mmCIF file of C-alpha atoms in Angstrom:
data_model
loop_
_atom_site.group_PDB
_atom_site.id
_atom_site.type_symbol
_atom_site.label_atom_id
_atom_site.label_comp_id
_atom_site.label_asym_id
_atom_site.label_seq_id
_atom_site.Cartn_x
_atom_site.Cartn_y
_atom_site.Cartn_z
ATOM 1 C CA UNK A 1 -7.735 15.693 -31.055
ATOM 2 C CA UNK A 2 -8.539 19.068 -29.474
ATOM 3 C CA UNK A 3 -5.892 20.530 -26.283
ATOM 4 C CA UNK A 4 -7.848 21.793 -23.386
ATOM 5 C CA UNK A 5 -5.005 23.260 -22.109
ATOM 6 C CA UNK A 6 -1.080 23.094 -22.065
ATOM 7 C CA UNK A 7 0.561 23.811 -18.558
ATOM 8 C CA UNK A 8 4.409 24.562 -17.921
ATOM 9 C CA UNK A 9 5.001 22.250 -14.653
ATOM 10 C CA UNK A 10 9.034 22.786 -14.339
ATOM 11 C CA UNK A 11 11.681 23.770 -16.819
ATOM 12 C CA UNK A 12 11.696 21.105 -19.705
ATOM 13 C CA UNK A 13 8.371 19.826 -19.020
ATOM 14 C CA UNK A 14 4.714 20.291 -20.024
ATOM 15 C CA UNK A 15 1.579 19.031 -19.076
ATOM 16 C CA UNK A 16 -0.977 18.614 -21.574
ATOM 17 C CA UNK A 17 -4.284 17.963 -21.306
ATOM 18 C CA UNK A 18 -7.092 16.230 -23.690
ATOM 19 C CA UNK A 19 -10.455 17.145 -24.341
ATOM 20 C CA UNK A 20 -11.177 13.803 -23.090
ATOM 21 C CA UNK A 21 -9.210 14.734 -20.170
ATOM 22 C CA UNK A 22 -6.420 12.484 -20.614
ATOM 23 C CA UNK A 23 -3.244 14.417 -19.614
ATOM 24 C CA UNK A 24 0.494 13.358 -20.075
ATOM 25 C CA UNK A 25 3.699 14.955 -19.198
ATOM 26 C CA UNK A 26 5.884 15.681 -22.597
ATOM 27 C CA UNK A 27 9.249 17.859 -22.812
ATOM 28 C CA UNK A 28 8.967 20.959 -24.271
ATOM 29 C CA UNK A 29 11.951 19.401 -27.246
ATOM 30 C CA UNK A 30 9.532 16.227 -27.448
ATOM 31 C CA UNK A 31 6.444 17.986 -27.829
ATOM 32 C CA UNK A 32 7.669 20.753 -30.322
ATOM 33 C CA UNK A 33 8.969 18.407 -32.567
ATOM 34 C CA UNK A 34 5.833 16.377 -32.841
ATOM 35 C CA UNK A 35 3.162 19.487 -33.115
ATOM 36 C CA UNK A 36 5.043 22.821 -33.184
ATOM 37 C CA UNK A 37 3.739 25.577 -32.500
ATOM 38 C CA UNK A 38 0.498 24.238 -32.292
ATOM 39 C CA UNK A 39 -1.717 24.707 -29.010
ATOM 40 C CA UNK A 40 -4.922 23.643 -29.688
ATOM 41 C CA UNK A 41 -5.024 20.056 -31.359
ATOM 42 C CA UNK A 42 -3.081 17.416 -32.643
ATOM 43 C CA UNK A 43 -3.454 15.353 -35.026
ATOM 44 C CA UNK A 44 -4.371 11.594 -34.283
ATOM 45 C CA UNK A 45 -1.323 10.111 -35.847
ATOM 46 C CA UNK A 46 0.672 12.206 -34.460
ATOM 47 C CA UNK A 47 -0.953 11.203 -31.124
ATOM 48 C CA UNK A 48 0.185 7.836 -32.114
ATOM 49 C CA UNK A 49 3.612 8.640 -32.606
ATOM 50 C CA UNK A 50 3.952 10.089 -29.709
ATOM 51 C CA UNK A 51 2.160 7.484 -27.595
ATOM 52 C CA UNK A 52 3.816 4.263 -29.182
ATOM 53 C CA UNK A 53 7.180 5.715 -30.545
ATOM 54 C CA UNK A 54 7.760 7.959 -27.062
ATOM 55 C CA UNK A 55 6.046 6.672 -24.074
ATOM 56 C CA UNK A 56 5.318 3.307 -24.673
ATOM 57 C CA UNK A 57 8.786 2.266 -24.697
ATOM 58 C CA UNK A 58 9.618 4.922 -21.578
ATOM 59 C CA UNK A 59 6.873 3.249 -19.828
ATOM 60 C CA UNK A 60 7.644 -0.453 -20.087
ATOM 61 C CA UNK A 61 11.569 0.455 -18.911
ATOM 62 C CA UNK A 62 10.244 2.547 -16.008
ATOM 63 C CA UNK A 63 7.522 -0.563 -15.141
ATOM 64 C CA UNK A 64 10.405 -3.242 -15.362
ATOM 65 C CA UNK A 65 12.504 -1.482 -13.577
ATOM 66 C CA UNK A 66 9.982 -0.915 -10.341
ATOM 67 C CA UNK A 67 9.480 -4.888 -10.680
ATOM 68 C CA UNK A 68 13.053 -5.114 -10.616
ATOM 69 C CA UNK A 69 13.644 -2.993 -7.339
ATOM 70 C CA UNK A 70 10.668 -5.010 -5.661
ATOM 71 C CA UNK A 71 7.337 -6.988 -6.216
ATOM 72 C CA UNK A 72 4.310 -4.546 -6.805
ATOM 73 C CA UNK A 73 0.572 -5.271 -7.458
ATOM 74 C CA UNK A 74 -1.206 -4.394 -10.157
ATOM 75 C CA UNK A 75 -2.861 -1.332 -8.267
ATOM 76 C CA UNK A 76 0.377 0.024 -7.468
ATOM 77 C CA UNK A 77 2.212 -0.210 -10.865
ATOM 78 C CA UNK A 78 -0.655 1.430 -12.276
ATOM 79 C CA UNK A 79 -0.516 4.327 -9.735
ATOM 80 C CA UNK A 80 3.648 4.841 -10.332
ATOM 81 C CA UNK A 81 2.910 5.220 -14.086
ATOM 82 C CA UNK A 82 -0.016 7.785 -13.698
ATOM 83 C CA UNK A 83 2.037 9.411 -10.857
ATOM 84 C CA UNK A 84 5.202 9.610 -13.761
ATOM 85 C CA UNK A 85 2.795 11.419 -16.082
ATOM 86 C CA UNK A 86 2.119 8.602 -18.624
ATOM 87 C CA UNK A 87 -1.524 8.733 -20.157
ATOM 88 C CA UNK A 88 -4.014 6.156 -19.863
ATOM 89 C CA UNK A 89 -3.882 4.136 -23.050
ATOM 90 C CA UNK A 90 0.332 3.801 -22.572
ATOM 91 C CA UNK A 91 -0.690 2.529 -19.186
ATOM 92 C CA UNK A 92 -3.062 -0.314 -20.363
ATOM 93 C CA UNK A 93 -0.756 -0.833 -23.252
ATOM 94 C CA UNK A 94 2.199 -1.219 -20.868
ATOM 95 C CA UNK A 95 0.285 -3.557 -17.839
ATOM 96 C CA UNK A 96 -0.415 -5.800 -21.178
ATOM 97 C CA UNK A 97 3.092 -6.090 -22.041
ATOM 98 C CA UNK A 98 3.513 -6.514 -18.384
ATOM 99 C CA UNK A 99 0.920 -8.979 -17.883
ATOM 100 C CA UNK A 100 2.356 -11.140 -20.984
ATOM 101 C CA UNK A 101 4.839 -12.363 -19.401
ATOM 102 C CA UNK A 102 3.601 -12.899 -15.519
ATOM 103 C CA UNK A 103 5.569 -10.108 -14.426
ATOM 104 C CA UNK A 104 2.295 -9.058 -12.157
ATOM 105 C CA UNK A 105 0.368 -11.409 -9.647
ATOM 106 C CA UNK A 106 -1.377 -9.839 -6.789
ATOM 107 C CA UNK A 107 -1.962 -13.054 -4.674
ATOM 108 C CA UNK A 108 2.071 -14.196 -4.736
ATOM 109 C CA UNK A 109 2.490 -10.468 -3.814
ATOM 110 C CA UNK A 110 -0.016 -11.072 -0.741
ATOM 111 C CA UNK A 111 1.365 -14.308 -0.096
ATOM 112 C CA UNK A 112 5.035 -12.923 0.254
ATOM 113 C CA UNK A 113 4.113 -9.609 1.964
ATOM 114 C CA UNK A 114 2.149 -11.972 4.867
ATOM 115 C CA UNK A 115 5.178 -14.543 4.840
ATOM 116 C CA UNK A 116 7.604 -11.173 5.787
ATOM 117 C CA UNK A 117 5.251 -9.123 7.609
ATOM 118 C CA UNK A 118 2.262 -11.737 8.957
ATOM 119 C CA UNK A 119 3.863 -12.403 12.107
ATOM 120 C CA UNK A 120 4.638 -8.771 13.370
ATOM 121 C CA UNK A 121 1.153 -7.137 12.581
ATOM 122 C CA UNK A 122 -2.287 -7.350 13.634
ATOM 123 C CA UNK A 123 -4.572 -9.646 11.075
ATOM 124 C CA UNK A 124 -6.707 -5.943 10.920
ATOM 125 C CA UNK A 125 -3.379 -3.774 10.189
ATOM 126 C CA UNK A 126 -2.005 -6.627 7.438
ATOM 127 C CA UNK A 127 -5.507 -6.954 5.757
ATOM 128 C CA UNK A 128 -5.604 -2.556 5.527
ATOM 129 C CA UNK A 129 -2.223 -2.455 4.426
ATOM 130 C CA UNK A 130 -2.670 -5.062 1.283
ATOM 131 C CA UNK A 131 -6.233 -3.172 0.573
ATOM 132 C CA UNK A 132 -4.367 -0.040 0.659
ATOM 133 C CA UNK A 133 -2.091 -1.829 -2.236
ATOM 134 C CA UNK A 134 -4.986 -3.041 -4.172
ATOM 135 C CA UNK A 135 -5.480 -6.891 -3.242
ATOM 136 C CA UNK A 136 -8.480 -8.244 -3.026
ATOM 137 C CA UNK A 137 -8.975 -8.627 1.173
ATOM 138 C CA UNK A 138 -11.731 -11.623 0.534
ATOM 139 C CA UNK A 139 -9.190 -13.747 -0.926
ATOM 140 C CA UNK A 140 -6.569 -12.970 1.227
ATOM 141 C CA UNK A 141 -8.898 -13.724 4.402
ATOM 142 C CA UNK A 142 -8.992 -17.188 2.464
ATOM 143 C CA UNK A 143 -5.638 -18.242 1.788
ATOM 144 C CA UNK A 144 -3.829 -20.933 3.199
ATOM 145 C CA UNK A 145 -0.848 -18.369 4.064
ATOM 146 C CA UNK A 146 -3.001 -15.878 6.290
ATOM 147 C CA UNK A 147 -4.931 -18.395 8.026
ATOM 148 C CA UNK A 148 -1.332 -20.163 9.047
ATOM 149 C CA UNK A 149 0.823 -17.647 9.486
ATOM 150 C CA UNK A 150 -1.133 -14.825 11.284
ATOM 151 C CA UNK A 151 -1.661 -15.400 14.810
ATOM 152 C CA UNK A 152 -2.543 -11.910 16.416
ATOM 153 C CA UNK A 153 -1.430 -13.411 20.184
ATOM 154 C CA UNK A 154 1.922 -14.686 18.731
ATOM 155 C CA UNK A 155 2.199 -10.739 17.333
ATOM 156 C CA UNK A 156 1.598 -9.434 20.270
ATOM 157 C CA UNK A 157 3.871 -11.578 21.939
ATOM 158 C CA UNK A 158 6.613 -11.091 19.328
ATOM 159 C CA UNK A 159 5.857 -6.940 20.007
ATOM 160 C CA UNK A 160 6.291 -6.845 23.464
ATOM 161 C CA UNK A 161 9.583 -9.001 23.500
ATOM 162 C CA UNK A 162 10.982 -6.904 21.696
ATOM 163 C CA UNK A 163 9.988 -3.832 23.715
ATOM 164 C CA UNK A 164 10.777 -5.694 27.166
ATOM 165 C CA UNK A 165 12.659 -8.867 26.817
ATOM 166 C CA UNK A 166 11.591 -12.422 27.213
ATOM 167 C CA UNK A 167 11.115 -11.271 31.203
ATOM 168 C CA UNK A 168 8.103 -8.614 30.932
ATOM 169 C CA UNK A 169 8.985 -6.800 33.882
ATOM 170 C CA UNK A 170 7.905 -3.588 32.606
ATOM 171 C CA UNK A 171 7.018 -0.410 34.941
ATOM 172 C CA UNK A 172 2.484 0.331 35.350
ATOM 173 C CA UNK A 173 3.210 3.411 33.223
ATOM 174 C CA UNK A 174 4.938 1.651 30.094
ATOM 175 C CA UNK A 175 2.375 -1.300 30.624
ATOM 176 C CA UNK A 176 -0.368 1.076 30.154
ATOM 177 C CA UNK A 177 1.486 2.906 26.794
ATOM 178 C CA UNK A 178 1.908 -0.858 25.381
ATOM 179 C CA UNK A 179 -1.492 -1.384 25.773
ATOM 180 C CA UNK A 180 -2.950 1.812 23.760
ATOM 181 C CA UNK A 181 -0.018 1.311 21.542
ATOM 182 C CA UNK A 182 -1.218 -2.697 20.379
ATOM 183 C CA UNK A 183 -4.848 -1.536 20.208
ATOM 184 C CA UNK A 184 -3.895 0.978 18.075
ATOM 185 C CA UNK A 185 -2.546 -1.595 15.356
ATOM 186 C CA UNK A 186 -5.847 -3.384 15.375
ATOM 187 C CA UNK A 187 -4.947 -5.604 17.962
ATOM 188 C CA UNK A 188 -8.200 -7.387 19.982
ATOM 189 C CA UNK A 189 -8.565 -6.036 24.038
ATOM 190 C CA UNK A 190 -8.934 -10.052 24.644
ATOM 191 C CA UNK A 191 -5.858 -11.195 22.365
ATOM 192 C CA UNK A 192 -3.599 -8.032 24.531
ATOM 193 C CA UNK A 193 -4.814 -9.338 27.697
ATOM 194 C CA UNK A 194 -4.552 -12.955 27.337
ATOM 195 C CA UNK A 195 -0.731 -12.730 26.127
ATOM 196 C CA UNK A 196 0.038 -10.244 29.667
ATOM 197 C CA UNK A 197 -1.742 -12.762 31.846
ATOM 198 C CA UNK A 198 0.515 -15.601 30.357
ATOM 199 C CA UNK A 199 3.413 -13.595 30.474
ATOM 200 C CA UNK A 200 3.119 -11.051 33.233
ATOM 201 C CA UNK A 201 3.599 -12.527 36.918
ATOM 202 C CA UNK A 202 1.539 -10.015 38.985
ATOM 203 C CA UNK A 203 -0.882 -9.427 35.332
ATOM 204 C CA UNK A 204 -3.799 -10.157 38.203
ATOM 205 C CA UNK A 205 -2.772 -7.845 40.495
ATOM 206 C CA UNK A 206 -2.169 -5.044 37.753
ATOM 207 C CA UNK A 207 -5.519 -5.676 35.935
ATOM 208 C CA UNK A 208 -7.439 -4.779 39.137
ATOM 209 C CA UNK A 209 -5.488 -2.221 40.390
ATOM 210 C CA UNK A 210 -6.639 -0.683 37.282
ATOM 211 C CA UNK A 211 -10.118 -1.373 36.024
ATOM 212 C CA UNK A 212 -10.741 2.194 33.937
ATOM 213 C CA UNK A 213 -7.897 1.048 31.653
ATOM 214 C CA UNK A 214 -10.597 -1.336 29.942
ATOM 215 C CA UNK A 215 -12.783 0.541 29.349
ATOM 216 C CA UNK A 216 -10.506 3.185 27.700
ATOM 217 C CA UNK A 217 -9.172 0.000 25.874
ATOM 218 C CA UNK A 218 -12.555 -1.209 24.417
ATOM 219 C CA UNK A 219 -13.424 2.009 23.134
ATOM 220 C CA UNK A 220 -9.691 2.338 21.499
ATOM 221 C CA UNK A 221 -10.415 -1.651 19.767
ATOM 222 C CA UNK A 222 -13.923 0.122 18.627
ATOM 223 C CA UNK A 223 -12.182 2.938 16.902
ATOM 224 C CA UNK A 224 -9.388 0.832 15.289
ATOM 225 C CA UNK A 225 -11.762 -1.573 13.911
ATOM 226 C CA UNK A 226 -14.064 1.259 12.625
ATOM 227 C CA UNK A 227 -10.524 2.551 11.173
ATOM 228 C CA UNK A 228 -9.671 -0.297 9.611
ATOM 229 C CA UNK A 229 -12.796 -1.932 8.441
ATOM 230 C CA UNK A 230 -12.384 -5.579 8.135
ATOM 231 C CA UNK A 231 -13.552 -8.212 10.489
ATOM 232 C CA UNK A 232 -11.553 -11.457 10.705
#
């Protein structure tokens, strides 16, 4: 197998690159002792070596020990190891180990991140974070878990609690920051609105004393959604 190119990336550690532009991180000890002195091929068992006497086994230690820390999906594992400088077939090689014995399931990883997270985020904000992890949004929009536990109102409820107490006696000024601040997590104009005029006492009085704030509000929800890209 021809090198494209060998790069020095700190002291210890090269980079080296494939002609089929695979690249892996080696030490400079590891990497002299398979091939060395030589910088412009290696040989395809010693390739091997490398790959299933060196990294493999690095590989499945560093990918049990992420599992071990916390549940990932597969998107994410798979990201770490290219991220720790592993090359593609040690990666495949090592979700297979992974995958033999169940170590990896991206719907109980949904399912638990909704159960711990659902009821303090947006249904937009919980379906961008799990994309951003790799699950598949259709089936999550599906489940039993999202459709029961995510309530966007209760959220916003549960939000503004927090921020004010169970009274919601807050000043105009820190009403109108709350408000920007729960459409920026993907929270519906309606959904904000219906949870201040259950819980706000003069919610009437504030809502047309200020009229321009809905307007600002709707075009905020526009930009979120746009953001966010998932309707629910």
């Amino acid at each position: 197998m021809n090198i494209s190119y060998i790069e020095k990336i700190n002291k210890g550690k090269l980079c080296i690159t494939l002609e089929d532009s695979d690249s892996f991180l080696v030490s400079e000890k590891e990497w002299e002792r398979i091939n060395g002195d030589c910088k412009d091929w290696i040989e395809d068992e010693r390739l091997e070596e490398l790959y299933e006497e060196i990294f493999l086994p690095k590989a499945k230690f560093k990918a049990l020990n992420l599992l071990k820390s916390r549940d990932h999906t597969r998107a994410e594992l798979i990201r770490k190891l290219k991220m720790a400088g592993y090359p593609e077939v040690v990666i495949k090689k090592t979700i297979d180990y992974i995958d033999h014995y169940h170590y990896l399931d991206d719907e109980r990883f949904a399912e638990n991140y909704i159960l711990s997270r659902g009821r303090s985020k947006s249904k937009k904000e919980l379906l961008y974070a799990l994309s951003s992890k790799g699950v598949d949004c259709d089936y999550v929009k599906q489940s039993e878990v999202f459709n029961e536990i995510c309530d966007d109102r209760e959220a916003i409820r549960s939000l503004i609690e927090k921020k004010w107490g169970s009274h919601m006696l807050p000043d105009q000024k820190e009403r109108d920051r709350m408000t920007r601040y729960l459409a920026r997590r993907g929270f519906r104009a309606e959904d904000i609105f219906s949870v201040y005029k259950d819980g706000l006492p003069d919610h009437n009085d504030w809502q047309f004393s200020h009229p321009p704030l809905h307007h600002i509000l709707a075009a905020l929800s526009m930009h979120v959604s746009k953001m966010f890209d998932f309707s629910v």
